[in-house]
Coordinates of C-alpha atoms in Angstrom, one line a residue:
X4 CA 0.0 0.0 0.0
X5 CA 1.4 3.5 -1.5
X6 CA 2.1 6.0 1.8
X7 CA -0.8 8.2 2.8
X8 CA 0.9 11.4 2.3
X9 CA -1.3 14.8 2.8
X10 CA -0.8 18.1 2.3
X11 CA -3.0 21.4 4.1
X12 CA -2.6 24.5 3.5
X13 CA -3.6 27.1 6.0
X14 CA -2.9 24.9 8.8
X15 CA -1.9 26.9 11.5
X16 CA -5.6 27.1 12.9
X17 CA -9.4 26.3 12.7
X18 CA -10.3 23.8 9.5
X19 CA -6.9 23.4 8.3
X20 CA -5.1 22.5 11.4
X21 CA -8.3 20.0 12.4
X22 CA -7.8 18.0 9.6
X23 CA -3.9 18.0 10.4
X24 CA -4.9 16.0 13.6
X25 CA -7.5 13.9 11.9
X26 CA -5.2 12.4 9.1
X27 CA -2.2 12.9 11.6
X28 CA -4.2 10.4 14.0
X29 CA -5.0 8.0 11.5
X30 CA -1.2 7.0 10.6
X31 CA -0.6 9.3 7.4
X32 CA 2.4 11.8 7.1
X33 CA 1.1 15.1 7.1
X34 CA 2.9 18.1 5.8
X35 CA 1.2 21.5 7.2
X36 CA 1.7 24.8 5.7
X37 CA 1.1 28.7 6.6
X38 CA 2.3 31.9 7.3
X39 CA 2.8 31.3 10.8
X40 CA 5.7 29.2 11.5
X41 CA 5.4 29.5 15.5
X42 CA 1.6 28.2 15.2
X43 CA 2.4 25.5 12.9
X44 CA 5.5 24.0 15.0
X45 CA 3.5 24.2 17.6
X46 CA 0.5 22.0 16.3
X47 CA 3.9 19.7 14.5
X48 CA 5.2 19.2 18.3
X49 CA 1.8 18.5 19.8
X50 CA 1.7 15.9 16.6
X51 CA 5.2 14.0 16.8
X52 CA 5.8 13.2 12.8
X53 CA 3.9 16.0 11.0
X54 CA 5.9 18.0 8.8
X55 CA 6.1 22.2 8.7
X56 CA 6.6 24.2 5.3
X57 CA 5.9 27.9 6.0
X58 CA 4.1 28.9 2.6
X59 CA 2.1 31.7 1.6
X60 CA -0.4 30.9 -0.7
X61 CA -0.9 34.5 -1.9
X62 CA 2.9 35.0 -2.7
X63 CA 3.7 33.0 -5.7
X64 CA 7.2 32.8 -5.3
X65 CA 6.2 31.5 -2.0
X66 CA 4.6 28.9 -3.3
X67 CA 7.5 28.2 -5.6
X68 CA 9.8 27.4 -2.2
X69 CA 7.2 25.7 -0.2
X70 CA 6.2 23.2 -2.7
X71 CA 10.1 22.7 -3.9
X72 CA 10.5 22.0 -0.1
X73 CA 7.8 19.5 -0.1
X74 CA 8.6 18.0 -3.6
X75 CA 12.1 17.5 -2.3
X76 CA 11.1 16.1 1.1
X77 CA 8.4 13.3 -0.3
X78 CA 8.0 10.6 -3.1
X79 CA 4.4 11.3 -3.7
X80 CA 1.4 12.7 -2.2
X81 CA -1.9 11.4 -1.8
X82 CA -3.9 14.0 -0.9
X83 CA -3.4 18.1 -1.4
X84 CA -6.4 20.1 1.0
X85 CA -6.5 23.5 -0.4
X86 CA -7.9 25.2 3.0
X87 CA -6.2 28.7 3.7
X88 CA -8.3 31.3 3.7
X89 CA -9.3 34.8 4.5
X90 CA -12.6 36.5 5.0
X91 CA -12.9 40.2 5.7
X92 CA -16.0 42.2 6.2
X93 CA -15.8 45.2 3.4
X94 CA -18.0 48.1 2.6
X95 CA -18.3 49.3 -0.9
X96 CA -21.1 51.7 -0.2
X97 CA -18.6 53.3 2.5
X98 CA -17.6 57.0 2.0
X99 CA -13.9 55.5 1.7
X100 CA -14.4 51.9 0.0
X101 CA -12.1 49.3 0.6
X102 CA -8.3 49.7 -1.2
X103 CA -7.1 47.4 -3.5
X104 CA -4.5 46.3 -0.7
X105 CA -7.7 44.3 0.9
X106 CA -9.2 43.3 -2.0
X107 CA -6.2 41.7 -3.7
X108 CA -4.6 40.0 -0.5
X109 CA -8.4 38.2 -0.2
X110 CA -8.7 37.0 -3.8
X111 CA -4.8 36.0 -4.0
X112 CA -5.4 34.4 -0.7
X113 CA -8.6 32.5 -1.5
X114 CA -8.3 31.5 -5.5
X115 CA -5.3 33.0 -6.9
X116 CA -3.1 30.6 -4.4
X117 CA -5.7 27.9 -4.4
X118 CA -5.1 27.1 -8.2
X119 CA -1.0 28.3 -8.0
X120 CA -0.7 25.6 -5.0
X121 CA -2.9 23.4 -7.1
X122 CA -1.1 23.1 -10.1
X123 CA 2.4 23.0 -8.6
X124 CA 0.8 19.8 -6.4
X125 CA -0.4 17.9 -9.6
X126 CA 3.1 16.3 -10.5
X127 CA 3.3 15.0 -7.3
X128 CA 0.0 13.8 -7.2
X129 CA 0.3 12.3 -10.3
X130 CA 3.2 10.1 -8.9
X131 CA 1.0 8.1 -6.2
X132 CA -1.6 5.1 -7.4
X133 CA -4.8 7.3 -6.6
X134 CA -4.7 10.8 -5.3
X135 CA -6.8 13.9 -4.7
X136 CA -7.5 17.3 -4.6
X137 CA -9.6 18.5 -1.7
X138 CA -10.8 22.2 -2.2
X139 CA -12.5 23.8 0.7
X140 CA -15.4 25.7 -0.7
X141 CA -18.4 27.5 1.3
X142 CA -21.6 28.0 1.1
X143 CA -21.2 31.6 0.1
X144 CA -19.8 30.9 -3.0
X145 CA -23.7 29.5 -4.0
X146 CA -25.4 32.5 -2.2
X147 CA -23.3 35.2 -0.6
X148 CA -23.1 37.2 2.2
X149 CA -23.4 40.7 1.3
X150 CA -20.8 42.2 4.3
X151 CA -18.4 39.8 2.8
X152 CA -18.6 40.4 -1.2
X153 CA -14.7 39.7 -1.7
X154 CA -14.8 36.3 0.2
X155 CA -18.5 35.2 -1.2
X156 CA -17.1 35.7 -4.9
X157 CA -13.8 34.1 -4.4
X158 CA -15.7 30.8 -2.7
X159 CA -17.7 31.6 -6.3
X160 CA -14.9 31.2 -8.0
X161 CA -13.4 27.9 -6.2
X162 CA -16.6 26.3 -7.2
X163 CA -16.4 27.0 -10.9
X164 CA -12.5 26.0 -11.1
X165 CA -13.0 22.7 -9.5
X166 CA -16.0 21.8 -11.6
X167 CA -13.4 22.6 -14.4
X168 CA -10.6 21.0 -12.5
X169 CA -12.7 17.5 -11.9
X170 CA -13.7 17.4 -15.8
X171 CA -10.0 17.7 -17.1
X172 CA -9.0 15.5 -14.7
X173 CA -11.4 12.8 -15.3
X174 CA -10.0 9.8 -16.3
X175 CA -6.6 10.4 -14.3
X176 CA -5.6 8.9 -11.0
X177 CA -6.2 12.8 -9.0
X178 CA -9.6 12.7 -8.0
X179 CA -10.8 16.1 -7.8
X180 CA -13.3 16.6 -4.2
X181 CA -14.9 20.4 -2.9
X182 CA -16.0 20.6 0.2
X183 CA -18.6 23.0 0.8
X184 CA -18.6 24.5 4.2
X185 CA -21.3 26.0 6.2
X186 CA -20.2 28.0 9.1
X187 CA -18.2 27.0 11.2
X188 CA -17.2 28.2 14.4
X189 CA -13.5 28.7 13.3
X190 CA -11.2 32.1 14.0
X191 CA -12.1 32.7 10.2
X192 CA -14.9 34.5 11.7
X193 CA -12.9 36.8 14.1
X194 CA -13.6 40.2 12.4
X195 CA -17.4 39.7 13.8
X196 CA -18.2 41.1 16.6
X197 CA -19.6 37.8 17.9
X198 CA -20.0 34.1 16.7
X199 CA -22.0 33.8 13.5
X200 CA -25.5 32.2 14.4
X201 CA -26.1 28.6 14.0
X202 CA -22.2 28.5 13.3
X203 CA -21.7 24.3 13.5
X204 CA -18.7 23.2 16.0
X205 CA -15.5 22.6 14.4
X206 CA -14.7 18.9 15.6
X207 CA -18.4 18.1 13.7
X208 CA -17.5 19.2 10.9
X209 CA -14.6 17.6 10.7
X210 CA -16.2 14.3 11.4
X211 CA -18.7 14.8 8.6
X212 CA -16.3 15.8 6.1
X213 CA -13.8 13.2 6.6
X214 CA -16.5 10.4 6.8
X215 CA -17.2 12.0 3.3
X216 CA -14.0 11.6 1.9
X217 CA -13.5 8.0 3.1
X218 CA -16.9 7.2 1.1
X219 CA -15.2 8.7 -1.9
X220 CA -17.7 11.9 -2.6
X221 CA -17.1 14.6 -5.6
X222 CA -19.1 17.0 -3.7
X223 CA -19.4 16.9 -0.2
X224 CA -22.2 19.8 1.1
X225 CA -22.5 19.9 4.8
X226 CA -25.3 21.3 7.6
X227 CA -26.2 24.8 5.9
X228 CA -23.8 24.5 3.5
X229 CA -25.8 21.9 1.7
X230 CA -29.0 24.2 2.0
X231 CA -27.1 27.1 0.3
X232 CA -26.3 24.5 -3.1
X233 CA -29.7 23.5 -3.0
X234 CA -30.9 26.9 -2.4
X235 CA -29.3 28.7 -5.0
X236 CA -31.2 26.4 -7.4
X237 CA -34.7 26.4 -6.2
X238 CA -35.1 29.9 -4.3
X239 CA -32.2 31.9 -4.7
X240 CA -34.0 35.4 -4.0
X241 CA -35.5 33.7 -1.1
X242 CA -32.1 32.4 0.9
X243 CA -30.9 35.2 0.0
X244 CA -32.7 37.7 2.1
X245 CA -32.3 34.9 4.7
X246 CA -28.8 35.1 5.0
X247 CA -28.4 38.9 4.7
X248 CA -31.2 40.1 6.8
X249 CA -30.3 42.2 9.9

């Protein structure tokens, strides 16, 4: 049996660094990556055997080291999760709307890196018997948050590239997986003044999602996120004013 070998971007914290300890815990070699090289040696020390790359998804000469780091540290890898993220609250209708300093660092950060990191993973995907690329999509990429416009659209976007993604890949050995998240009660959330509402706790999620994977799922839509991809379909208007009201 080829080596379970996984790769997370964003690991430092919330979703990123839960799934570290869930494939960590189940006996494969994980290699976590981030900005924060304190937070991620921590979570490796806590974890004897996980790996640390400090990478910056948003910088692609970053992503040029790190995964040059990886490549030469690993025969293969199994499983890439494409998880950092960033969401900030912005306000186009404000007397001063937001620079293009936010705006850019939150697409390069959500998309931009997502597909840079993806297609520098694919060669070493493509070196293991079966592999796979897990992208962690949300639920406001089928019906966004209107305080969040920059995040909702680049979660749009992740959606349309993997659907793309998944139908040139068909056929290979790199399966091609998007997970789409509700909330979650994650520090992703820690420009709000309070938890989001109904927000799901983060060791459920993790539980669903990886009970999802092992089953082999394209498309894995869990708690709210599932009601926001049915609901963009059937009553978009509707779940709309639902999730903005207030």
């Amino acid at each position: 049996m080829v080596d379970e070998i996984v790769l997370i971007t964003g690991a430092s914290s919330g979703i990123g660094a839960a799934m570290a300890m869930r494939f960590h815990a189940r006996g494969a070699r994980v290699i976590v990556t981030g900005r924060n090289r304190e937070r991620l040696e921590e979570l490796a020390k806590r974890h004897p055997g996980m790996s640390v790359v400090v990478m910056d998804v948003a910088d692609p000469r970053s992503v040029t080291r790190g995964m040059a780091e990886v490549a030469a540290g690993v025969p293969h890898l199994t499983t890439l999760v494409n998880n950092a993220g960033i969401q900030r609250l912005l306000d186009f209708s404000a007397t001063e709307p937001p620079g293009p300093a936010d705006v850019t660092s939150e697409i390069d950060t959500n998309f931009t890196g997502l597909v840079n990191v993806t297609a520098a993973a694919l060669p070493l995907l493509r070196r293991a018997p079966r592999a796979r690329v897990v992208q962690i999509g949300s639920g406001l990429g089928f019906v966004p948050l209107a305080a969040a416009p920059v995040y909702s659209a680049t979660k749009a976007a992740v959606h349309s590239f993997t659907v793309s993604l998944r139908r040139q890949l068909a056929g290979s050995t790199v399966q091609v997986v998007e997970i789409v998240v509700p909330v979650v009660d994650t520090p992703l959330h820690r420009d709000l003044p309070s938890p989001p509402p109904m927000a799901m706790p983060l060791d459920d999620f993790v539980g669903r999602a990886m009970r999802s994977l092992d089953a082999g799922r394209d498309e894995i839509a869990i708690g709210l996120g599932r009601v926001s991809r049915l609901g963009a379909r059937v009553a978009p208007k509707r779940l709309f004013s639902i999730i903005n009201r207030g």
